[in-house]
Amino acid sequence: MAICDALQSVNETIERTCQTAGRSPSEIQLIAVSKTRPSEEIRSAYDCGQIRFGENRARELESKMVELEELPLEWHFIGPLQTNKIKYMASRVDWIHSVYKKKYFKEIEKRAARENRVIQTMIQINISDEDQKQGIMPDELAPLLEYTAGLNHVRIRGLMGMASHTDDLDRIRRQFVLLRETLEQHQRMNGGSNVLDHLSMGMSHDLEIAIEEGATMVRIGSAIFGGRE
Ligand SMILES: *Cc1c(COP(=O)(O)O)cnc(C)c1O
């Protein structure tokens, strides 16, 4: 089964990279990014032992969560947020990686409260400083954390970032280092709902660098499911 082989190969890369980086593979959570792929492929990945899945569109996530309701999957939303789409995921999503505006936190808090749930979230930082990438700049983080500390149905678990799409590996590394240092600098703001213990960074093409620089969640799509349109 192609998906099983691909998953095994990604897990081996994670283990090998952890070994050379002096980290434990148990510190790394693999999020299989199943966007655009049919639910059947998610089921296949689950049959090979994968439980964490990431999606980047609210309605697609919603329909997959319903279709695969009977499986004990952990669902991660990693895509661009829109206030009016949060309602489609609030009853079931476990993690939202891509929050960076107060208005999104307000809406997640409201919807999660109605569902009597706590949703784990990350704040997205624009580490590549490219206009088309979402997220806030590191110097905008402290005021947002002051606000989020008081929320009851949202828990802030760390930071998420996407590196530039480039072959310049040093540049990618510098961006991941920036994300890690930003997390470390703000851990003094732990308290209330802020529990800053995760770094969501690393995709198929920069997985190893992300692990070397401290990722605790890696978001891997094409290396597991193959290329997308
Ligand atoms: C698509 C996507 C990924 C996975 O990308 P691959 O290159 O397919 O591994 C990771 N993070 C986000 C935010 C994405 O949109």
Coordinates of N, CA and C and ligand atoms in Angstrom, one line a residue:
M1 N 0.9 -1.2 0.0 CA 0.0 0.0 0.0 C 0.9 1.2 0.0
A2 N 0.7 2.1 -1.0 CA 1.6 3.2 -1.2 C 1.6 4.2 0.0
I3 N 0.4 4.4 0.5 CA 0.4 5.4 1.6 C 1.1 4.9 2.9
C4 N 1.0 3.6 3.1 CA 1.7 3.0 4.3 C 3.2 3.1 4.1
D5 N 3.7 2.8 2.9 CA 5.1 2.9 2.6 C 5.6 4.4 2.8
A6 N 4.8 5.3 2.3 CA 5.2 6.7 2.4 C 5.2 7.2 3.8
L7 N 4.2 6.7 4.6 CA 4.1 7.1 6.0 C 5.3 6.5 6.8
Q8 N 5.7 5.3 6.4 CA 6.8 4.7 7.1 C 8.1 5.4 6.8
S9 N 8.2 5.8 5.5 CA 9.4 6.5 5.1 C 9.5 7.9 5.8
V10 N 8.4 8.6 6.0 CA 8.4 9.9 6.7 C 8.8 9.7 8.1
N11 N 8.2 8.6 8.7 CA 8.5 8.4 10.2 C 9.9 8.0 10.3
E12 N 10.5 7.3 9.3 CA 11.9 7.0 9.4 C 12.8 8.2 9.3
T13 N 12.4 9.1 8.5 CA 13.1 10.4 8.3 C 13.1 11.2 9.7
I14 N 11.9 11.2 10.3 CA 11.8 11.8 11.6 C 12.7 11.2 12.6
E15 N 12.7 9.9 12.7 CA 13.5 9.2 13.6 C 15.0 9.4 13.4
R16 N 15.4 9.3 12.1 CA 16.8 9.5 11.8 C 17.3 11.0 12.1
T17 N 16.4 11.9 11.8 CA 16.8 13.3 12.0 C 16.9 13.6 13.5
C18 N 15.9 13.0 14.3 CA 16.0 13.2 15.7 C 17.3 12.6 16.3
Q19 N 17.7 11.5 15.8 CA 18.9 10.8 16.3 C 20.1 11.7 16.1
T20 N 20.2 12.3 14.9 CA 21.4 13.2 14.7 C 21.3 14.5 15.4
A21 N 20.0 14.9 15.7 CA 19.8 16.2 16.3 C 19.8 16.1 17.9
G22 N 19.9 14.8 18.4 CA 19.9 14.6 19.8 C 18.5 14.9 20.4
R23 N 17.5 14.6 19.6 CA 16.1 14.7 20.2 C 15.4 13.3 20.2
S24 N 14.3 13.3 20.9 CA 13.6 12.0 21.0 C 12.4 12.1 20.0
P25 N 12.2 11.1 19.2 CA 11.1 11.1 18.2 C 9.7 11.3 18.9
S26 N 9.7 10.9 20.2 CA 8.4 11.1 20.9 C 8.0 12.6 21.1
E27 N 9.0 13.5 20.9 CA 8.7 14.9 20.9 C 8.0 15.5 19.7
I28 N 8.0 14.6 18.6 CA 7.5 15.1 17.3 C 6.2 14.5 17.0
Q29 N 5.2 15.3 16.7 CA 3.9 14.8 16.2 C 3.8 15.0 14.7
L30 N 3.5 13.9 14.0 CA 3.3 14.0 12.6 C 1.9 14.3 12.2
I31 N 1.6 15.5 11.6 CA 0.3 15.8 11.1 C 0.3 15.5 9.6
A32 N -0.6 14.5 9.2 CA -0.7 14.1 7.8 C -1.6 15.1 7.1
V33 N -1.1 15.9 6.2 CA -1.9 17.0 5.6 C -2.7 16.3 4.4
S34 N -4.0 16.1 4.6 CA -4.8 15.4 3.7 C -5.7 16.3 2.8
K35 N -5.4 17.6 2.8 CA -6.1 18.5 1.9 C -6.2 18.0 0.5
T36 N -7.3 18.2 -0.1 CA -7.6 17.8 -1.5 C -7.7 16.2 -1.7
R37 N -7.3 15.5 -0.7 CA -7.3 14.0 -0.8 C -8.7 13.4 -0.3
P38 N -9.2 12.4 -0.9 CA -10.5 11.8 -0.5 C -10.4 11.1 0.9
S39 N -11.5 11.1 1.5 CA -11.6 10.4 2.8 C -11.1 9.0 2.8
E40 N -11.2 8.3 1.7 CA -10.7 6.9 1.6 C -9.2 6.9 1.9
E41 N -8.5 7.9 1.4 CA -7.1 7.9 1.6 C -6.7 8.1 3.1
I42 N -7.6 8.9 3.8 CA -7.4 9.2 5.2 C -7.6 7.9 5.9
R43 N -8.6 7.2 5.5 CA -8.9 5.8 6.1 C -7.7 4.9 5.9
S44 N -7.1 4.9 4.7 CA -6.0 4.0 4.5 C -4.8 4.4 5.4
A45 N -4.6 5.7 5.6 CA -3.5 6.2 6.4 C -3.8 5.8 7.9
Y46 N -5.0 5.9 8.3 CA -5.4 5.5 9.6 C -5.1 4.0 9.8
D47 N -5.5 3.2 8.8 CA -5.2 1.7 8.9 C -3.7 1.4 9.0
C48 N -2.9 2.4 8.6 CA -1.4 2.2 8.8 C -0.9 2.9 10.1
G49 N -1.8 3.3 10.9 CA -1.4 3.8 12.2 C -1.4 5.3 12.4
Q50 N -1.8 6.1 11.3 CA -1.7 7.6 11.4 C -3.1 8.1 12.1
I51 N -3.0 8.9 13.1 CA -4.2 9.4 13.7 C -4.4 10.9 13.6
R52 N -3.3 11.7 13.3 CA -3.4 13.2 13.2 C -3.5 13.6 11.7
F53 N -4.5 14.4 11.4 CA -4.7 14.8 10.0 C -4.9 16.4 10.0
G54 N -4.4 17.0 8.9 CA -4.5 18.4 8.8 C -5.2 18.8 7.5
E55 N -6.1 19.8 7.6 CA -6.9 20.3 6.5 C -6.7 21.8 6.4
N56 N -6.9 22.4 5.2 CA -6.7 23.8 5.1 C -8.0 24.6 4.6
R57 N -9.1 23.8 4.5 CA -10.4 24.5 4.1 C -11.5 24.1 5.1
A58 N -12.2 25.0 5.6 CA -13.2 24.7 6.6 C -14.3 23.7 6.2
R59 N -14.8 23.9 5.0 CA -15.9 23.1 4.6 C -15.4 21.7 4.2
E60 N -14.2 21.6 3.7 CA -13.6 20.3 3.4 C -13.3 19.5 4.7
L61 N -12.8 20.2 5.7 CA -12.6 19.6 7.0 C -13.9 19.1 7.6
E62 N -14.9 20.0 7.5 CA -16.2 19.6 8.1 C -16.7 18.3 7.5
S63 N -16.7 18.2 6.2 CA -17.3 17.0 5.6 C -16.5 15.8 5.9
K64 N -15.1 16.0 5.9 CA -14.3 14.8 6.3 C -14.5 14.4 7.7
M65 N -14.7 15.3 8.6 CA -14.9 15.0 10.0 C -16.2 14.2 10.2
V66 N -17.2 14.6 9.3 CA -18.5 13.9 9.4 C -18.3 12.5 8.8
E67 N -17.7 12.4 7.6 CA -17.6 11.1 6.9 C -16.8 10.1 7.7
L68 N -15.8 10.6 8.5 CA -14.9 9.7 9.2 C -15.2 9.7 10.7
E69 N -16.4 10.1 11.0 CA -16.8 10.3 12.4 C -16.5 9.1 13.3
E70 N -16.6 7.9 12.8 CA -16.4 6.7 13.6 C -15.0 6.4 14.0
L71 N -14.0 7.1 13.3 CA -12.6 6.9 13.6 C -12.1 7.8 14.7
P72 N -11.2 7.4 15.6 CA -10.7 8.3 16.7 C -9.6 9.1 16.1
L73 N -9.9 10.0 15.2 CA -8.8 10.8 14.6 C -8.7 12.1 15.3
E74 N -7.5 12.7 15.2 CA -7.2 14.1 15.7 C -7.2 15.0 14.6
W75 N -8.0 16.0 14.6 CA -8.2 16.9 13.4 C -7.5 18.3 13.7
H76 N -6.7 18.7 12.7 CA -5.9 19.9 12.8 C -6.3 20.8 11.6
F77 N -6.7 22.1 11.9 CA -7.0 23.0 10.8 C -5.7 23.9 10.7
I78 N -5.2 23.9 9.5 CA -3.9 24.6 9.3 C -4.0 25.7 8.2
G79 N -5.1 26.0 7.7 CA -5.2 26.9 6.6 C -5.6 28.3 7.0
P80 N -5.8 29.2 6.0 CA -6.2 30.5 6.2 C -7.6 30.6 6.9
L81 N -7.8 31.3 8.0 CA -9.0 31.4 8.7 C -9.9 32.5 8.2
Q82 N -11.2 32.3 8.3 CA -12.2 33.4 8.0 C -13.2 33.3 9.2
T83 N -13.5 34.4 9.7 CA -14.4 34.4 10.9 C -15.7 33.6 10.6
N84 N -16.3 33.8 9.5 CA -17.6 33.2 9.2 C -17.5 31.7 8.9
K85 N -16.3 31.1 8.9 CA -16.1 29.7 8.6 C -15.8 28.9 9.9
I86 N -15.5 29.6 10.9 CA -15.1 28.9 12.2 C -16.2 28.0 12.7
K87 N -17.5 28.4 12.4 CA -18.6 27.6 12.9 C -18.7 26.2 12.3
Y88 N -18.1 26.0 11.1 CA -18.1 24.7 10.5 C -17.2 23.7 11.2
M89 N -16.2 24.2 11.9 CA -15.3 23.2 12.5 C -15.4 23.1 14.1
A90 N -16.1 24.1 14.7 CA -15.9 24.3 16.2 C -16.4 23.1 17.0
S91 N -17.4 22.3 16.4 CA -17.9 21.2 17.2 C -17.0 20.0 17.3
R92 N -15.9 19.9 16.4 CA -15.1 18.7 16.4 C -13.6 19.0 16.3
V93 N -13.2 20.1 15.6 CA -11.7 20.2 15.4 C -11.0 20.2 16.7
D94 N -9.8 19.6 16.7 CA -9.0 19.5 18.0 C -8.0 20.7 18.1
W95 N -7.3 21.0 16.9 CA -6.3 22.0 16.9 C -6.6 23.0 15.8
I96 N -6.3 24.3 16.0 CA -6.3 25.3 14.9 C -4.9 25.9 15.0
H97 N -4.1 25.7 13.9 CA -2.7 26.2 13.9 C -2.6 27.7 13.5
S98 N -3.6 28.2 12.8 CA -3.4 29.4 12.0 C -4.2 30.6 12.5
V99 N -4.2 30.8 13.8 CA -4.9 31.9 14.4 C -3.9 33.1 14.6
Y100 N -4.3 34.3 14.2 CA -3.4 35.4 14.4 C -4.1 36.8 14.6
K101 N -5.4 36.7 14.7 CA -6.1 38.0 14.9 C -7.1 37.8 16.1
K102 N -7.2 38.9 16.8 CA -8.1 38.9 18.0 C -9.5 38.4 17.6
K103 N -10.0 38.9 16.4 CA -11.4 38.6 16.0 C -11.5 37.1 15.8
Y104 N -10.5 36.4 15.3 CA -10.6 34.9 15.2 C -10.7 34.3 16.6
F105 N -9.8 34.7 17.5 CA -9.9 34.1 18.8 C -11.3 34.3 19.5
K106 N -11.8 35.5 19.3 CA -13.2 35.8 19.8 C -14.2 34.9 19.3
E107 N -14.1 34.6 18.0 CA -15.1 33.7 17.4 C -14.9 32.3 17.8
I108 N -13.7 31.8 17.9 CA -13.4 30.5 18.3 C -13.9 30.3 19.8
E109 N -13.6 31.3 20.6 CA -14.0 31.3 22.0 C -15.5 31.1 22.1
K110 N -16.2 31.9 21.3 CA -17.7 31.9 21.3 C -18.3 30.6 20.9
R111 N -17.7 30.1 19.8 CA -18.2 28.8 19.2 C -17.9 27.6 20.1
A112 N -16.7 27.6 20.6 CA -16.2 26.5 21.5 C -17.0 26.5 22.8
A113 N -17.4 27.7 23.3 CA -18.2 27.8 24.5 C -19.5 27.2 24.3
R114 N -20.1 27.4 23.1 CA -21.4 26.9 22.8 C -21.4 25.3 22.8
E115 N -20.2 24.8 22.4 CA -20.1 23.4 22.3 C -19.5 22.8 23.6
N116 N -19.3 23.7 24.5 CA -18.7 23.2 25.8 C -17.4 22.5 25.6
R117 N -16.5 23.1 24.8 CA -15.3 22.5 24.4 C -14.1 23.5 24.7
V118 N -12.9 22.9 24.7 CA -11.7 23.8 24.7 C -10.9 23.4 23.4
I119 N -10.6 24.4 22.6 CA -9.9 24.1 21.3 C -8.5 24.6 21.5
Q120 N -7.5 23.7 21.1 CA -6.1 24.0 21.2 C -5.7 24.8 20.0
T121 N -5.0 25.9 20.2 CA -4.6 26.7 19.1 C -3.2 27.1 19.1
M122 N -2.7 27.5 17.9 CA -1.4 28.1 17.7 C -1.5 29.5 17.1
I123 N -0.6 30.3 17.4 CA -0.6 31.6 16.7 C 0.4 31.6 15.5
Q124 N -0.1 32.0 14.4 CA 0.7 32.0 13.2 C 1.6 33.2 13.1
I125 N 2.9 33.0 12.9 CA 3.8 34.1 12.8 C 4.3 34.1 11.3
N126 N 4.4 35.3 10.8 CA 4.9 35.4 9.4 C 6.4 35.5 9.4
I127 N 7.0 34.3 9.3 CA 8.5 34.2 9.5 C 9.2 34.4 8.2
S128 N 8.5 34.3 7.1 CA 9.2 34.5 5.8 C 9.0 36.0 5.3
D129 N 8.2 36.8 6.0 CA 8.1 38.2 5.7 C 7.7 38.4 4.3
E130 N 6.8 37.5 3.8 CA 6.3 37.7 2.4 C 4.9 38.1 2.5
D131 N 4.4 39.0 1.7 CA 3.1 39.6 1.9 C 2.0 38.5 1.8
Q132 N 2.2 37.5 0.9 CA 1.1 36.6 0.7 C 1.0 35.6 1.8
K133 N 2.0 35.5 2.7 CA 1.9 34.6 3.8 C 1.1 35.2 5.0
Q134 N 0.3 34.4 5.6 CA -0.5 34.9 6.7 C 0.3 35.0 8.0
G135 N -0.2 35.7 9.0 CA 0.4 35.7 10.3 C 0.8 37.1 10.7
I136 N 1.2 37.2 12.0 CA 1.6 38.4 12.6 C 3.2 38.5 12.6
M137 N 3.7 39.6 12.8 CA 5.2 39.7 13.0 C 5.5 39.5 14.5
P138 N 6.7 39.0 14.8 CA 7.0 38.6 16.2 C 6.7 39.8 17.2
D139 N 6.9 41.0 16.8 CA 6.7 42.1 17.8 C 5.2 42.4 18.0
E140 N 4.3 41.7 17.3 CA 2.9 41.9 17.6 C 2.3 40.8 18.5
L141 N 3.2 39.9 18.9 CA 2.8 38.7 19.6 C 2.4 39.0 21.1
A142 N 3.2 39.8 21.8 CA 3.0 40.0 23.2 C 1.6 40.6 23.5
P143 N 1.1 41.6 22.8 CA -0.3 42.1 23.1 C -1.3 41.0 22.8
L144 N -1.1 40.2 21.8 CA -2.1 39.2 21.5 C -2.1 38.1 22.7
L145 N -1.0 37.8 23.2 CA -0.9 36.8 24.3 C -1.5 37.4 25.6
E146 N -1.4 38.7 25.7 CA -2.1 39.3 26.9 C -3.6 39.1 26.8
Y147 N -4.1 39.2 25.6 CA -5.5 39.0 25.4 C -5.9 37.5 25.6
T148 N -5.1 36.6 24.9 CA -5.6 35.2 24.9 C -5.4 34.6 26.3
A149 N -4.6 35.1 27.2 CA -4.4 34.5 28.5 C -5.8 34.4 29.2
G150 N -6.7 35.3 28.9 CA -8.0 35.3 29.6 C -9.1 34.5 29.0
L151 N -8.8 33.8 27.9 CA -9.9 33.0 27.3 C -10.1 31.7 28.0
N152 N -11.4 31.2 28.0 CA -11.7 29.9 28.7 C -11.9 28.7 27.8
H153 N -12.2 28.9 26.5 CA -12.4 27.8 25.6 C -11.4 27.7 24.5
V154 N -10.4 28.4 24.6 CA -9.2 28.4 23.7 C -8.0 28.2 24.5
R155 N -7.1 27.3 24.1 CA -5.8 27.2 24.8 C -4.8 27.5 23.8
I156 N -3.9 28.4 24.1 CA -2.8 28.8 23.2 C -1.6 27.9 23.5
R157 N -1.2 27.1 22.5 CA -0.2 26.0 22.7 C 1.1 26.3 22.1
G158 N 1.2 27.4 21.3 CA 2.5 27.7 20.7 C 2.4 28.5 19.4
L159 N 3.4 28.3 18.6 CA 3.5 29.1 17.4 C 3.6 28.2 16.1
M160 N 3.0 28.8 15.0 CA 3.1 28.1 13.8 C 3.7 29.0 12.7
G161 N 4.5 28.4 11.8 CA 5.1 29.2 10.8 C 5.3 28.4 9.5
M162 N 5.3 29.1 8.4 CA 5.7 28.5 7.1 C 6.9 29.2 6.6
A163 N 7.9 28.4 6.2 CA 9.1 29.0 5.7 C 8.9 29.3 4.2
S164 N 9.8 30.2 3.7 CA 9.7 30.5 2.2 C 9.9 29.2 1.4
H165 N 9.2 29.3 0.2 CA 9.4 28.2 -0.7 C 10.6 28.4 -1.5
T166 N 11.7 27.9 -1.1 CA 13.0 28.2 -1.7 C 13.9 27.0 -1.6
D167 N 15.0 27.0 -2.4 CA 16.0 25.9 -2.2 C 17.1 26.4 -1.3
D168 N 17.0 27.7 -0.9 CA 18.1 28.3 0.0 C 17.8 27.7 1.4
L169 N 18.5 26.7 1.7 CA 18.3 26.0 3.0 C 18.7 26.9 4.2
D170 N 19.7 27.7 4.1 CA 20.1 28.6 5.2 C 19.0 29.6 5.5
R171 N 18.3 30.0 4.4 CA 17.2 31.0 4.6 C 16.1 30.3 5.4
I172 N 15.7 29.1 4.9 CA 14.7 28.3 5.6 C 15.0 28.2 7.1
R173 N 16.3 27.8 7.4 CA 16.8 27.6 8.7 C 16.6 28.8 9.6
R174 N 17.0 30.0 9.0 CA 16.9 31.2 9.8 C 15.5 31.5 10.1
Q175 N 14.6 31.2 9.2 CA 13.2 31.5 9.5 C 12.6 30.5 10.6
F176 N 13.1 29.3 10.6 CA 12.7 28.4 11.7 C 13.3 28.8 13.1
V177 N 14.5 29.3 13.0 CA 15.2 29.7 14.2 C 14.4 30.9 14.8
L178 N 14.0 31.8 13.9 CA 13.2 33.0 14.3 C 12.0 32.5 15.1
L179 N 11.3 31.5 14.5 CA 10.1 31.0 15.2 C 10.4 30.4 16.6
R180 N 11.4 29.6 16.7 CA 11.8 29.1 17.9 C 12.2 30.1 19.0
E181 N 13.0 31.1 18.5 CA 13.4 32.2 19.4 C 12.2 33.0 19.9
T182 N 11.3 33.2 19.0 CA 10.1 34.0 19.3 C 9.3 33.3 20.4
L183 N 9.2 31.9 20.2 CA 8.5 31.1 21.3 C 9.2 31.3 22.6
E184 N 10.5 31.0 22.6 CA 11.3 31.1 23.8 C 11.2 32.4 24.5
Q185 N 11.2 33.5 23.7 CA 11.2 34.8 24.3 C 9.8 35.1 25.0
H186 N 8.8 34.4 24.5 CA 7.4 34.7 25.1 C 6.9 33.7 26.1
Q187 N 7.8 32.7 26.4 CA 7.3 31.7 27.4 C 7.1 32.3 28.8
R188 N 7.7 33.4 29.0 CA 7.4 34.1 30.3 C 5.9 34.6 30.3
M189 N 5.3 34.6 29.2 CA 3.8 35.0 29.2 C 2.9 33.7 29.3
N190 N 3.5 32.6 29.7 CA 2.7 31.4 30.0 C 1.8 31.8 31.2
G191 N 0.6 31.2 31.3 CA -0.3 31.5 32.4 C -1.7 31.7 31.8
G192 N -2.7 31.5 32.6 CA -4.0 31.5 32.1 C -4.2 30.5 31.0
S193 N -4.7 30.9 29.9 CA -4.9 29.9 28.8 C -3.6 29.7 28.0
N194 N -2.6 30.5 28.3 CA -1.3 30.4 27.5 C -0.4 29.3 28.0
V195 N -0.2 28.3 27.2 CA 0.7 27.2 27.5 C 1.6 27.0 26.3
L196 N 2.7 27.7 26.3 CA 3.4 27.8 25.0 C 4.5 26.7 25.0
D197 N 4.0 25.5 24.5 CA 4.9 24.3 24.5 C 5.0 23.7 23.1
H198 N 4.5 24.3 22.1 CA 4.6 23.6 20.8 C 5.1 24.6 19.7
L199 N 5.8 24.0 18.7 CA 6.2 24.7 17.5 C 5.8 23.9 16.3
S200 N 4.8 24.5 15.5 CA 4.3 23.8 14.3 C 5.1 24.3 13.1
M201 N 6.0 23.6 12.7 CA 6.8 24.0 11.5 C 7.4 22.8 10.8
G202 N 7.6 23.0 9.5 CA 8.1 21.9 8.7 C 7.1 21.2 7.8
M203 N 7.4 21.2 6.5 CA 6.5 20.6 5.5 C 7.4 19.6 4.8
S204 N 6.8 19.0 3.7 CA 7.6 17.9 3.0 C 9.0 18.3 2.7
H205 N 9.2 19.5 2.2 CA 10.5 19.8 1.6 C 11.5 20.4 2.7
D206 N 11.0 20.7 3.9 CA 11.9 21.2 4.9 C 11.7 20.6 6.3
L207 N 11.3 19.3 6.2 CA 11.0 18.6 7.4 C 12.2 18.4 8.3
E208 N 13.4 18.1 7.7 CA 14.6 17.8 8.5 C 15.1 19.1 9.2
I209 N 15.1 20.2 8.5 CA 15.6 21.4 9.1 C 14.6 21.8 10.3
A210 N 13.3 21.6 10.1 CA 12.4 22.0 11.1 C 12.6 21.2 12.4
I211 N 12.9 19.9 12.2 CA 13.2 19.1 13.4 C 14.5 19.5 14.1
E212 N 15.5 19.8 13.3 CA 16.8 20.2 13.8 C 16.6 21.5 14.6
E213 N 15.6 22.3 14.2 CA 15.5 23.6 14.9 C 14.4 23.6 15.9
G214 N 13.8 22.5 16.2 CA 12.9 22.4 17.4 C 11.5 22.2 17.2
A215 N 11.1 21.8 15.9 CA 9.6 21.5 15.7 C 9.1 20.5 16.6
T216 N 7.9 20.6 17.1 CA 7.2 19.6 17.8 C 6.0 19.0 17.0
M217 N 5.6 19.8 16.0 CA 4.6 19.3 15.1 C 5.0 19.6 13.7
V218 N 5.0 18.5 12.8 CA 5.4 18.8 11.4 C 4.2 18.5 10.6
R219 N 4.0 19.3 9.6 CA 2.7 19.2 8.7 C 3.1 18.7 7.4
I220 N 2.9 17.4 7.1 CA 3.4 16.7 5.9 C 2.3 16.3 5.0
G221 N 2.3 16.8 3.8 CA 1.2 16.4 2.8 C 1.8 15.6 1.7
S222 N 2.5 16.2 0.7 CA 2.8 15.5 -0.5 C 3.8 14.3 -0.3
A223 N 4.6 14.4 0.7 CA 5.5 13.2 1.0 C 4.7 12.0 1.4
I224 N 3.5 12.2 1.8 CA 2.6 11.0 2.2 C 1.6 10.6 1.2
F225 N 0.9 11.7 0.6 CA -0.2 11.4 -0.3 C 0.2 11.6 -1.7
G226 N 1.4 12.1 -2.0 CA 1.8 12.4 -3.4 C 1.4 13.8 -3.7
G227 N 1.8 14.2 -4.9 CA 1.6 15.6 -5.3 C 0.2 16.0 -5.5
R228 N -0.1 17.3 -5.3 CA -1.5 17.8 -5.5 C -1.6 18.5 -6.9
E229 N -2.8 18.7 -7.4 CA -3.0 19.5 -8.6 C -2.4 20.9 -8.4
Ligands
LIG1 C1 -0.3 22.1 2.3 C2 0.3 22.5 3.6 C3 1.3 21.7 4.2 C4 1.8 20.5 3.6 O1 2.6 20.8 2.5 P1 3.4 19.6 1.7 O2 4.4 20.4 1.0 O3 2.5 18.9 0.9 O4 4.0 18.7 2.7 C5 1.7 22.2 5.4 N1 1.3 23.3 6.0 C6 0.3 24.1 5.5 C7 -0.1 25.3 6.1 C8 -0.2 23.7 4.2 O5 -1.2 24.5 3.7

